[in-house]
Amino acid sequence: MTASSKPASSATQTTAGDSPAECSRALRDTLGQFATGVTVVTTVDSSGQPVGMTVNSFNSVSLDPALILWSIDKSALSYSAFTESEYFAVHILKGDQQHVSNLFAGRGADKFGQVKWHQGKGGVPQLDDCAALFHCRRAQNIEGGDHTILLGEVLEFSATGGEPLIFHRGRYRALAGE
Ligand SMILES: Cc1cc2nc3c(=O)[nH]c(=O)nc-3n(C[C@H](O)[C@H](O)[C@H](O)COP(=O)(O)O)c2cc1C
């Protein structure tokens, strides 16, 4: 793998001497050019404890059947909970929920003591006041390098709308006015 920090319009830079760490950093930075929304994905672990993490790898897959996906880092503390539980919920965050994103991006932190939530179907925690919610059945775990891709069948969904939280080049952003 080679990387270049030059604009796409310029010639590809030869980077044979780049270390794996430099290459990984460059790849991460380049992937960060892709603006995404921000979600919090929740489930319950085998002892019934609520589990959740901030995720921007969420994407739509299929309308019929209704399928979505996201990917989880194999080193996440909640890895077993998400890859083994029957159900999970995806919450699309609003523009004013940056603090919720930061909270759920904390590793193993007490995430549920500081937000309003209630128990949804299958005991899966549902956060209040998000832009949209998808309640899913885990349909498939797909091998994806240092991540596992989780395919979910959407069983229920709802939307309240509002401006979304945006993530781009490692920073939160707001939509420019229409
Ligand atoms: C904006 C944003 C997006 C993220 N997206 C993902 C993702 O798609 N997959 C993932 O595994 N981690 C993602 N993370 C990192 C996790 O939220 C973070 O590692 C969290 O601490 C995992 O929680 P846990 O270790 O308690 O399970 C993201 C973090 C941020 C701030």
Coordinates of C-alpha atoms and ligand atoms in Angstrom, one line a residue:
M1 CA 0.0 0.0 0.0
T2 CA 1.3 3.5 -0.9
A3 CA -0.1 6.8 0.3
S4 CA 0.1 10.4 -0.9
S5 CA -1.1 13.5 0.9
K6 CA -1.1 15.4 -2.4
P7 CA -4.5 16.4 -3.9
A8 CA -6.0 13.7 -6.1
S9 CA -5.4 15.8 -9.2
S10 CA -1.6 15.7 -8.7
A11 CA 0.7 12.8 -9.5
T12 CA 0.8 9.9 -7.0
Q13 CA 3.7 10.2 -4.7
T14 CA 6.0 7.2 -4.3
T15 CA 6.1 6.3 -0.6
A16 CA 7.9 3.0 -0.5
G17 CA 9.8 4.2 2.5
D18 CA 6.8 5.0 4.6
S19 CA 6.5 3.0 7.9
P20 CA 3.3 1.0 8.5
A21 CA 2.3 3.5 11.2
E22 CA 2.7 6.4 8.8
C23 CA 0.8 4.6 6.1
S24 CA -2.0 3.7 8.6
R25 CA -2.2 7.4 9.7
A26 CA -2.3 8.6 6.1
L27 CA -5.1 6.1 5.3
R28 CA -7.1 7.2 8.3
D29 CA -6.7 10.8 7.4
T30 CA -7.7 10.2 3.8
L31 CA -10.7 8.1 4.8
G32 CA -11.6 11.1 7.0
Q33 CA -12.3 13.2 3.9
F34 CA -15.5 11.3 3.6
A35 CA -18.1 13.2 5.7
T36 CA -20.5 11.1 7.6
G37 CA -23.3 11.3 10.2
V38 CA -22.7 10.1 13.7
T39 CA -24.6 7.3 15.4
V40 CA -24.7 5.6 18.8
V41 CA -25.3 1.8 18.6
T42 CA -26.7 0.1 21.7
T43 CA -27.4 -3.5 22.9
V44 CA -27.4 -5.5 26.1
D45 CA -24.7 -7.9 27.1
S46 CA -25.2 -11.5 28.3
S47 CA -25.7 -10.3 31.9
G48 CA -28.3 -7.8 30.8
Q49 CA -26.1 -4.7 31.1
P50 CA -26.7 -1.8 28.6
V51 CA -23.8 -1.4 26.2
G52 CA -23.3 1.3 23.6
M53 CA -20.6 3.0 21.4
T54 CA -20.3 5.9 18.9
V55 CA -20.2 4.7 15.3
N56 CA -19.8 6.5 12.0
S57 CA -19.4 3.4 9.8
F58 CA -23.2 3.0 9.7
N59 CA -24.6 2.7 6.2
S60 CA -27.7 1.6 4.4
V61 CA -27.5 -1.7 2.4
S62 CA -30.9 -2.8 1.1
L63 CA -34.5 -1.6 1.1
D64 CA -36.1 -5.0 0.5
P65 CA -35.3 -6.7 2.7
A66 CA -34.4 -3.7 5.0
L67 CA -30.8 -4.1 5.8
I68 CA -28.1 -1.8 7.3
L69 CA -24.5 -2.3 8.3
W70 CA -21.8 -0.9 10.6
S71 CA -18.4 -2.2 11.6
I72 CA -16.9 -2.8 15.0
D73 CA -13.2 -2.7 16.0
K74 CA -12.2 -6.1 17.3
S75 CA -10.5 -4.4 20.2
A76 CA -13.6 -2.6 21.4
L77 CA -14.6 -3.6 25.0
S78 CA -18.2 -4.1 23.8
Y79 CA -17.1 -6.4 20.9
S80 CA -18.5 -9.6 22.4
A81 CA -21.8 -7.9 23.4
F82 CA -22.4 -6.6 19.8
T83 CA -21.2 -9.7 17.9
E84 CA -23.2 -12.1 20.1
S85 CA -26.5 -10.3 21.0
E86 CA -29.6 -10.9 19.0
Y87 CA -30.7 -7.3 18.7
F88 CA -29.1 -3.8 18.5
A89 CA -30.4 -0.3 18.0
V90 CA -28.8 2.5 15.9
H91 CA -29.5 6.1 16.9
I92 CA -28.7 8.9 14.4
L93 CA -27.5 11.9 16.5
K94 CA -28.7 15.5 16.1
G95 CA -26.4 18.4 15.7
D96 CA -26.7 19.4 19.3
Q97 CA -25.7 15.9 20.6
Q98 CA -21.9 16.2 20.3
H99 CA -21.7 15.5 24.0
V100 CA -23.6 12.2 23.5
S101 CA -21.1 11.2 20.8
N102 CA -18.1 12.0 23.0
L103 CA -19.7 10.1 25.9
F104 CA -20.3 6.9 23.9
A105 CA -16.8 7.2 22.3
G106 CA -15.3 6.7 25.8
R107 CA -13.8 3.3 26.3
G108 CA -15.7 1.3 28.9
A109 CA -17.0 4.5 30.5
D110 CA -20.3 4.6 32.4
K111 CA -22.2 5.8 29.4
F112 CA -25.8 5.3 30.4
G113 CA -25.7 7.3 33.7
Q114 CA -25.5 10.6 31.8
V115 CA -28.2 10.3 29.1
K116 CA -31.9 9.9 29.0
W117 CA -32.8 6.4 27.8
H118 CA -35.4 3.6 28.2
Q119 CA -35.5 -0.1 27.6
G120 CA -36.8 -0.9 24.1
K121 CA -37.6 -4.3 22.5
G122 CA -35.5 -7.2 23.5
G123 CA -34.2 -5.1 26.4
V124 CA -32.1 -3.0 24.0
P125 CA -31.5 0.6 25.4
Q126 CA -33.1 3.3 23.3
L127 CA -31.7 6.9 23.7
D128 CA -34.2 9.7 23.8
D129 CA -34.2 12.7 21.5
C130 CA -32.2 11.4 18.5
A131 CA -32.9 12.3 14.9
A132 CA -33.7 8.7 14.0
L133 CA -33.8 5.2 15.4
F134 CA -33.4 1.7 13.8
H135 CA -34.2 -1.4 15.9
C136 CA -32.4 -4.3 14.3
R137 CA -31.9 -8.0 14.5
R138 CA -28.3 -9.0 14.0
A139 CA -28.4 -10.9 10.7
Q140 CA -24.8 -11.6 9.9
N141 CA -21.2 -11.1 11.2
I142 CA -18.8 -10.5 8.3
E143 CA -15.1 -10.8 8.6
G144 CA -13.4 -7.4 7.9
G145 CA -9.8 -7.3 8.9
D146 CA -9.3 -5.6 12.2
H147 CA -13.1 -5.0 12.3
T148 CA -16.2 -7.1 12.0
I149 CA -19.0 -5.9 9.8
L150 CA -22.4 -6.3 11.4
L151 CA -25.3 -6.6 9.1
G152 CA -28.7 -5.8 10.7
E153 CA -32.2 -6.5 9.6
V154 CA -34.3 -3.4 10.4
L155 CA -37.4 -4.5 12.4
E156 CA -38.7 -1.1 13.4
F157 CA -37.6 2.5 12.7
S158 CA -38.7 6.1 13.5
A159 CA -37.5 9.6 12.7
T160 CA -38.0 12.9 14.5
G161 CA -35.8 14.8 12.0
G162 CA -33.8 17.8 12.9
E163 CA -30.3 18.8 11.9
P164 CA -27.8 15.9 12.0
L165 CA -24.4 15.8 13.6
I166 CA -21.7 15.6 10.9
F167 CA -18.2 14.1 11.3
H168 CA -15.4 15.1 8.8
R169 CA -11.6 15.0 9.0
G170 CA -11.7 14.1 12.7
R171 CA -14.0 17.0 13.7
Y172 CA -17.7 17.6 14.3
R173 CA -19.4 19.8 11.9
A174 CA -22.9 21.3 11.2
L175 CA -24.7 21.3 7.9
A176 CA -24.3 24.6 6.1
G177 CA -27.6 26.5 5.9
E178 CA -29.9 25.6 3.0
Ligands
LIG1 C1 -17.2 10.0 15.4 C2 -16.8 8.6 15.9 C3 -17.1 7.5 15.1 C4 -16.6 6.2 15.5 N1 -17.0 5.1 14.7 C5 -16.6 3.9 15.1 C6 -17.0 2.8 14.3 O1 -17.6 2.9 13.3 N2 -16.6 1.5 14.7 C7 -15.9 1.3 15.9 O2 -15.5 0.2 16.2 N3 -15.5 2.4 16.7 C8 -15.9 3.7 16.3 N4 -15.5 4.7 17.1 C9 -14.7 4.5 18.3 C10 -15.6 4.0 19.4 O3 -16.7 4.8 19.7 C11 -14.7 3.9 20.7 O4 -13.6 3.1 20.4 C12 -15.4 3.4 21.9 O5 -14.6 3.7 23.0 C13 -15.7 2.0 22.0 O6 -16.3 1.7 23.2 P1 -15.9 0.4 24.1 O7 -14.5 0.1 23.9 O8 -16.4 0.7 25.4 O9 -16.7 -0.8 23.4 C14 -15.9 6.0 16.7 C15 -15.6 7.2 17.5 C16 -16.0 8.4 17.1 C17 -15.7 9.6 18.0

